[in-house]
């Protein structure tokens, strides 16, 4: 289900080969085939690949009747996940056509390692919404796939530069006051202030 031919309708896209708006993009949503429940899915785009186009991608596009002109197509590495169908972080390649007159783009997603996984046709609108289905799906018909682009989290604010460190006070022997121990009274003062001894009575 994750082999994808995408028609991307984004107004304002240029006619150039590259499509930087898709680099590192993440789409999350669900797949709901007739008679089945919803299955969560995600598409995670990587960076644009250097030409030439892989031979397997060119062959698949030719079989679908899509353009295979290198100057009109950009390829991206991507990851597809549909956990309920047993697909976890499946590596795919996405080939992206140049924009049409209405700003739409066709894209083919495929796995070079597992060509048995089938094809999926998708439509991406200007609001970041994806709809689609299997290889028989055409834009305008009821989709079995719905997903939308995740908004990138805002970058954390820069940390303020550390302020100047407060000067440390230098401790010297003069600045430290050592308490003196209690002075003991002189010995003669103790004798002078002591009470006289009582006289001892004599025995007769």
PDB file of C-alpha atoms in Angstrom:
ATOM      1  CA  UNK A   1       0.000   0.000   0.000  1.00  0.00           C
ATOM      2  CA  UNK A   2       2.814   2.433   0.419  1.00  0.00           C
ATOM      3  CA  UNK A   3       4.102   2.503  -3.136  1.00  0.00           C
ATOM      4  CA  UNK A   4       2.874   5.972  -3.941  1.00  0.00           C
ATOM      5  CA  UNK A   5       2.179   8.010  -6.999  1.00  0.00           C
ATOM      6  CA  UNK A   6       1.441  11.484  -5.595  1.00  0.00           C
ATOM      7  CA  UNK A   7      -0.183  14.365  -7.391  1.00  0.00           C
ATOM      8  CA  UNK A   8       0.936  17.350  -5.311  1.00  0.00           C
ATOM      9  CA  UNK A   9      -1.215  20.423  -5.750  1.00  0.00           C
ATOM     10  CA  UNK A  10       0.761  23.280  -4.226  1.00  0.00           C
ATOM     11  CA  UNK A  11       0.238  26.723  -5.672  1.00  0.00           C
ATOM     12  CA  UNK A  12       3.418  28.735  -6.076  1.00  0.00           C
ATOM     13  CA  UNK A  13       5.774  25.792  -6.587  1.00  0.00           C
ATOM     14  CA  UNK A  14       8.370  26.469  -9.243  1.00  0.00           C
ATOM     15  CA  UNK A  15       8.901  24.387 -12.346  1.00  0.00           C
ATOM     16  CA  UNK A  16      12.447  23.416 -11.286  1.00  0.00           C
ATOM     17  CA  UNK A  17      13.498  19.849 -10.627  1.00  0.00           C
ATOM     18  CA  UNK A  18      14.157  20.353  -6.938  1.00  0.00           C
ATOM     19  CA  UNK A  19      11.336  20.505  -4.413  1.00  0.00           C
ATOM     20  CA  UNK A  20      12.919  21.684  -1.154  1.00  0.00           C
ATOM     21  CA  UNK A  21       9.482  22.023   0.490  1.00  0.00           C
ATOM     22  CA  UNK A  22       9.339  18.218   0.711  1.00  0.00           C
ATOM     23  CA  UNK A  23      12.829  17.691   2.125  1.00  0.00           C
ATOM     24  CA  UNK A  24      12.470  16.398   5.708  1.00  0.00           C
ATOM     25  CA  UNK A  25       8.659  16.699   5.514  1.00  0.00           C
ATOM     26  CA  UNK A  26       6.525  14.340   7.629  1.00  0.00           C
ATOM     27  CA  UNK A  27       2.945  13.309   6.809  1.00  0.00           C
ATOM     28  CA  UNK A  28       0.781  11.371   9.249  1.00  0.00           C
ATOM     29  CA  UNK A  29      -2.710   9.962   8.841  1.00  0.00           C
ATOM     30  CA  UNK A  30      -4.510   6.688   8.228  1.00  0.00           C
ATOM     31  CA  UNK A  31      -5.401   4.115   5.607  1.00  0.00           C
ATOM     32  CA  UNK A  32      -8.918   2.667   5.596  1.00  0.00           C
ATOM     33  CA  UNK A  33      -9.602   0.060   2.939  1.00  0.00           C
ATOM     34  CA  UNK A  34     -13.200  -1.079   2.351  1.00  0.00           C
ATOM     35  CA  UNK A  35     -14.295  -3.444   5.108  1.00  0.00           C
ATOM     36  CA  UNK A  36     -11.273  -2.699   7.264  1.00  0.00           C
ATOM     37  CA  UNK A  37     -10.634  -0.389  10.198  1.00  0.00           C
ATOM     38  CA  UNK A  38      -8.324   2.589  10.146  1.00  0.00           C
ATOM     39  CA  UNK A  39      -4.600   1.858  10.037  1.00  0.00           C
ATOM     40  CA  UNK A  40      -2.233   4.619  11.071  1.00  0.00           C
ATOM     41  CA  UNK A  41       0.456   5.558   8.565  1.00  0.00           C
ATOM     42  CA  UNK A  42       3.274   8.035   8.136  1.00  0.00           C
ATOM     43  CA  UNK A  43       5.522   9.183   5.315  1.00  0.00           C
ATOM     44  CA  UNK A  44       8.853  10.757   6.245  1.00  0.00           C
ATOM     45  CA  UNK A  45      10.730  12.443   3.434  1.00  0.00           C
ATOM     46  CA  UNK A  46      14.495  12.636   3.352  1.00  0.00           C
ATOM     47  CA  UNK A  47      16.720  14.899   1.291  1.00  0.00           C
ATOM     48  CA  UNK A  48      16.841  15.058  -2.484  1.00  0.00           C
ATOM     49  CA  UNK A  49      19.084  12.456  -4.073  1.00  0.00           C
ATOM     50  CA  UNK A  50      21.758  13.194  -6.660  1.00  0.00           C
ATOM     51  CA  UNK A  51      21.011  12.060 -10.226  1.00  0.00           C
ATOM     52  CA  UNK A  52      20.840   9.797 -12.087  1.00  0.00           C
ATOM     53  CA  UNK A  53      17.473   8.251 -11.303  1.00  0.00           C
ATOM     54  CA  UNK A  54      17.696   4.604 -10.154  1.00  0.00           C
ATOM     55  CA  UNK A  55      16.989   2.192 -12.975  1.00  0.00           C
ATOM     56  CA  UNK A  56      14.162   0.478 -11.049  1.00  0.00           C
ATOM     57  CA  UNK A  57      12.420   3.830 -10.551  1.00  0.00           C
ATOM     58  CA  UNK A  58      12.690   4.659 -14.254  1.00  0.00           C
ATOM     59  CA  UNK A  59      11.288   1.245 -15.191  1.00  0.00           C
ATOM     60  CA  UNK A  60       8.326   1.578 -12.838  1.00  0.00           C
ATOM     61  CA  UNK A  61       7.493   5.072 -14.049  1.00  0.00           C
ATOM     62  CA  UNK A  62       7.678   3.979 -17.664  1.00  0.00           C
ATOM     63  CA  UNK A  63       5.223   1.142 -16.942  1.00  0.00           C
ATOM     64  CA  UNK A  64       2.809   3.646 -15.395  1.00  0.00           C
ATOM     65  CA  UNK A  65       3.104   5.997 -18.342  1.00  0.00           C
ATOM     66  CA  UNK A  66       4.876   8.703 -16.332  1.00  0.00           C
ATOM     67  CA  UNK A  67       7.735  10.848 -17.554  1.00  0.00           C
ATOM     68  CA  UNK A  68      11.247   9.479 -17.198  1.00  0.00           C
ATOM     69  CA  UNK A  69      13.106  12.655 -18.228  1.00  0.00           C
ATOM     70  CA  UNK A  70      15.886  13.270 -15.731  1.00  0.00           C
ATOM     71  CA  UNK A  71      15.635  17.064 -16.050  1.00  0.00           C
ATOM     72  CA  UNK A  72      11.974  16.975 -14.950  1.00  0.00           C
ATOM     73  CA  UNK A  73      12.220  14.622 -11.989  1.00  0.00           C
ATOM     74  CA  UNK A  74      13.678  14.797  -8.481  1.00  0.00           C
ATOM     75  CA  UNK A  75      14.151  11.725  -6.271  1.00  0.00           C
ATOM     76  CA  UNK A  76      13.979  11.608  -2.486  1.00  0.00           C
ATOM     77  CA  UNK A  77      14.767   8.904   0.002  1.00  0.00           C
ATOM     78  CA  UNK A  78      11.873   8.388   2.438  1.00  0.00           C
ATOM     79  CA  UNK A  79      10.488   6.117   5.149  1.00  0.00           C
ATOM     80  CA  UNK A  80       6.974   4.658   5.206  1.00  0.00           C
ATOM     81  CA  UNK A  81       5.344   3.158   8.287  1.00  0.00           C
ATOM     82  CA  UNK A  82       1.987   1.366   8.515  1.00  0.00           C
ATOM     83  CA  UNK A  83       2.346  -0.600  11.793  1.00  0.00           C
ATOM     84  CA  UNK A  84      -1.034  -2.347  11.581  1.00  0.00           C
ATOM     85  CA  UNK A  85       0.028  -3.882   8.259  1.00  0.00           C
ATOM     86  CA  UNK A  86       3.425  -4.922   9.574  1.00  0.00           C
ATOM     87  CA  UNK A  87       5.369  -2.126   7.870  1.00  0.00           C
ATOM     88  CA  UNK A  88       7.814  -0.415  10.213  1.00  0.00           C
ATOM     89  CA  UNK A  89      10.226   2.191   8.862  1.00  0.00           C
ATOM     90  CA  UNK A  90      10.222   0.810   5.323  1.00  0.00           C
ATOM     91  CA  UNK A  91      12.795   2.525   3.100  1.00  0.00           C
ATOM     92  CA  UNK A  92      11.339   3.932  -0.113  1.00  0.00           C
ATOM     93  CA  UNK A  93      12.382   6.214  -2.954  1.00  0.00           C
ATOM     94  CA  UNK A  94      10.088   9.036  -4.060  1.00  0.00           C
ATOM     95  CA  UNK A  95      10.401  10.355  -7.600  1.00  0.00           C
ATOM     96  CA  UNK A  96       8.825  13.793  -8.033  1.00  0.00           C
ATOM     97  CA  UNK A  97       7.685  15.296 -11.325  1.00  0.00           C
ATOM     98  CA  UNK A  98       7.981  18.952 -12.267  1.00  0.00           C
ATOM     99  CA  UNK A  99       4.910  21.013 -11.422  1.00  0.00           C
ATOM    100  CA  UNK A 100       2.080  21.100 -13.922  1.00  0.00           C
ATOM    101  CA  UNK A 101       0.213  24.177 -15.105  1.00  0.00           C
ATOM    102  CA  UNK A 102      -2.037  24.055 -12.032  1.00  0.00           C
ATOM    103  CA  UNK A 103       0.917  23.616  -9.658  1.00  0.00           C
ATOM    104  CA  UNK A 104       0.284  19.897  -9.178  1.00  0.00           C
ATOM    105  CA  UNK A 105       3.082  17.344  -8.962  1.00  0.00           C
ATOM    106  CA  UNK A 106       3.086  13.621  -9.511  1.00  0.00           C
ATOM    107  CA  UNK A 107       5.266  11.463  -7.286  1.00  0.00           C
ATOM    108  CA  UNK A 108       6.015   7.785  -7.272  1.00  0.00           C
ATOM    109  CA  UNK A 109       6.997   6.097  -3.994  1.00  0.00           C
ATOM    110  CA  UNK A 110       8.533   2.676  -4.215  1.00  0.00           C
ATOM    111  CA  UNK A 111      10.730   0.249  -2.327  1.00  0.00           C
ATOM    112  CA  UNK A 112      13.676  -1.070  -4.258  1.00  0.00           C
ATOM    113  CA  UNK A 113      14.077  -3.882  -1.730  1.00  0.00           C
ATOM    114  CA  UNK A 114      10.409  -5.010  -1.718  1.00  0.00           C
ATOM    115  CA  UNK A 115       8.771  -4.385  -5.108  1.00  0.00           C
ATOM    116  CA  UNK A 116       5.974  -6.766  -4.136  1.00  0.00           C
ATOM    117  CA  UNK A 117       4.312  -4.212  -1.840  1.00  0.00           C
ATOM    118  CA  UNK A 118       2.189  -2.625  -4.572  1.00  0.00           C
ATOM    119  CA  UNK A 119       1.385   0.941  -5.635  1.00  0.00           C
ATOM    120  CA  UNK A 120      -0.556   3.839  -4.139  1.00  0.00           C
ATOM    121  CA  UNK A 121      -1.765   7.040  -5.783  1.00  0.00           C
ATOM    122  CA  UNK A 122      -1.912  10.190  -3.621  1.00  0.00           C
ATOM    123  CA  UNK A 123      -3.002  13.808  -3.975  1.00  0.00           C
ATOM    124  CA  UNK A 124      -1.323  16.539  -1.906  1.00  0.00           C
ATOM    125  CA  UNK A 125      -3.233  19.855  -1.741  1.00  0.00           C
ATOM    126  CA  UNK A 126      -2.016  23.330  -0.848  1.00  0.00           C
ATOM    127  CA  UNK A 127      -3.084  22.856   2.796  1.00  0.00           C
ATOM    128  CA  UNK A 128      -0.751  19.907   3.292  1.00  0.00           C
ATOM    129  CA  UNK A 129      -3.581  17.341   3.075  1.00  0.00           C
ATOM    130  CA  UNK A 130      -2.962  14.008   1.360  1.00  0.00           C
ATOM    131  CA  UNK A 131      -5.682  11.760  -0.063  1.00  0.00           C
ATOM    132  CA  UNK A 132      -5.241   8.675  -2.168  1.00  0.00           C
ATOM    133  CA  UNK A 133      -5.710   4.991  -2.766  1.00  0.00           C
ATOM    134  CA  UNK A 134      -4.156   2.052  -4.555  1.00  0.00           C
ATOM    135  CA  UNK A 135      -2.847   2.080  -8.128  1.00  0.00           C
ATOM    136  CA  UNK A 136      -6.402   2.209  -9.515  1.00  0.00           C
ATOM    137  CA  UNK A 137      -7.258   5.371  -7.562  1.00  0.00           C
ATOM    138  CA  UNK A 138      -7.596   8.680  -9.415  1.00  0.00           C
ATOM    139  CA  UNK A 139      -7.914  12.192  -7.981  1.00  0.00           C
ATOM    140  CA  UNK A 140     -11.549  13.069  -7.376  1.00  0.00           C
ATOM    141  CA  UNK A 141     -12.640   9.557  -6.388  1.00  0.00           C
ATOM    142  CA  UNK A 142     -13.193   8.348  -2.820  1.00  0.00           C
ATOM    143  CA  UNK A 143      -9.799   8.014  -1.112  1.00  0.00           C
ATOM    144  CA  UNK A 144      -8.771   5.256   1.265  1.00  0.00           C
ATOM    145  CA  UNK A 145      -5.746   7.214   2.473  1.00  0.00           C
ATOM    146  CA  UNK A 146      -5.909  10.516   4.333  1.00  0.00           C
ATOM    147  CA  UNK A 147      -2.909  12.243   5.876  1.00  0.00           C
ATOM    148  CA  UNK A 148      -1.649  15.727   6.559  1.00  0.00           C
ATOM    149  CA  UNK A 149       1.720  17.327   6.911  1.00  0.00           C
ATOM    150  CA  UNK A 150       2.989  17.702  10.442  1.00  0.00           C
ATOM    151  CA  UNK A 151       3.976  21.201  11.466  1.00  0.00           C
ATOM    152  CA  UNK A 152       7.598  21.448  12.449  1.00  0.00           C
ATOM    153  CA  UNK A 153       7.976  22.329  16.145  1.00  0.00           C
ATOM    154  CA  UNK A 154       9.265  25.857  16.730  1.00  0.00           C
ATOM    155  CA  UNK A 155      12.947  26.151  17.410  1.00  0.00           C
ATOM    156  CA  UNK A 156      13.775  26.803  21.070  1.00  0.00           C
ATOM    157  CA  UNK A 157      14.688  30.416  21.816  1.00  0.00           C
ATOM    158  CA  UNK A 158      18.412  31.084  21.990  1.00  0.00           C
ATOM    159  CA  UNK A 159      19.895  30.977  25.435  1.00  0.00           C
ATOM    160  CA  UNK A 160      21.009  34.374  26.712  1.00  0.00           C
ATOM    161  CA  UNK A 161      24.758  34.802  26.981  1.00  0.00           C
ATOM    162  CA  UNK A 162      26.096  34.311  30.477  1.00  0.00           C
ATOM    163  CA  UNK A 163      26.536  37.557  32.416  1.00  0.00           C
ATOM    164  CA  UNK A 164      29.878  38.724  33.717  1.00  0.00           C
ATOM    165  CA  UNK A 165      31.035  36.729  36.688  1.00  0.00           C
ATOM    166  CA  UNK A 166      30.982  38.678  39.965  1.00  0.00           C
ATOM    167  CA  UNK A 167      34.519  39.307  41.263  1.00  0.00           C
ATOM    168  CA  UNK A 168      35.521  36.972  44.020  1.00  0.00           C
ATOM    169  CA  UNK A 169      36.651  38.602  47.248  1.00  0.00           C
ATOM    170  CA  UNK A 170      40.202  37.778  48.144  1.00  0.00           C
ATOM    171  CA  UNK A 171      40.517  36.488  51.681  1.00  0.00           C
ATOM    172  CA  UNK A 172      43.616  37.620  53.555  1.00  0.00           C
ATOM    173  CA  UNK A 173      44.848  37.054  57.022  1.00  0.00           C
ATOM    174  CA  UNK A 174      44.024  40.678  57.888  1.00  0.00           C
ATOM    175  CA  UNK A 175      40.399  40.308  56.811  1.00  0.00           C
ATOM    176  CA  UNK A 176      39.822  37.247  58.999  1.00  0.00           C
ATOM    177  CA  UNK A 177      39.169  38.041  62.638  1.00  0.00           C
ATOM    178  CA  UNK A 178      40.023  35.175  64.954  1.00  0.00           C
ATOM    179  CA  UNK A 179      38.153  35.355  68.266  1.00  0.00           C
ATOM    180  CA  UNK A 180      40.481  35.336  71.297  1.00  0.00           C
ATOM    181  CA  UNK A 181      39.884  32.746  73.996  1.00  0.00           C
ATOM    182  CA  UNK A 182      38.500  33.913  77.344  1.00  0.00           C
ATOM    183  CA  UNK A 183      41.391  35.209  79.490  1.00  0.00           C
ATOM    184  CA  UNK A 184      41.951  33.451  82.801  1.00  0.00           C
ATOM    185  CA  UNK A 185      42.226  35.683  85.906  1.00  0.00           C
ATOM    186  CA  UNK A 186      45.716  36.032  87.441  1.00  0.00           C
ATOM    187  CA  UNK A 187      46.674  33.640  90.229  1.00  0.00           C
ATOM    188  CA  UNK A 188      46.970  36.404  92.852  1.00  0.00           C
ATOM    189  CA  UNK A 189      43.496  37.614  92.098  1.00  0.00           C
ATOM    190  CA  UNK A 190      42.150  34.120  92.706  1.00  0.00           C
ATOM    191  CA  UNK A 191      43.918  34.016  96.116  1.00  0.00           C
ATOM    192  CA  UNK A 192      42.718  37.481  97.084  1.00  0.00           C
ATOM    193  CA  UNK A 193      39.152  36.837  96.276  1.00  0.00           C
ATOM    194  CA  UNK A 194      38.971  33.342  97.765  1.00  0.00           C
ATOM    195  CA  UNK A 195      36.971  33.007 101.075  1.00  0.00           C
ATOM    196  CA  UNK A 196      39.126  32.375 104.252  1.00  0.00           C
ATOM    197  CA  UNK A 197      39.166  28.826 105.553  1.00  0.00           C
ATOM    198  CA  UNK A 198      37.082  28.108 108.688  1.00  0.00           C
ATOM    199  CA  UNK A 199      39.134  27.523 111.932  1.00  0.00           C
ATOM    200  CA  UNK A 200      39.455  23.898 113.064  1.00  0.00           C
ATOM    201  CA  UNK A 201      38.250  23.417 116.742  1.00  0.00           C
ATOM    202  CA  UNK A 202      40.833  22.098 119.172  1.00  0.00           C
ATOM    203  CA  UNK A 203      40.167  18.963 121.217  1.00  0.00           C
ATOM    204  CA  UNK A 204      40.428  19.232 125.001  1.00  0.00           C
TER     205      UNK A 204
END
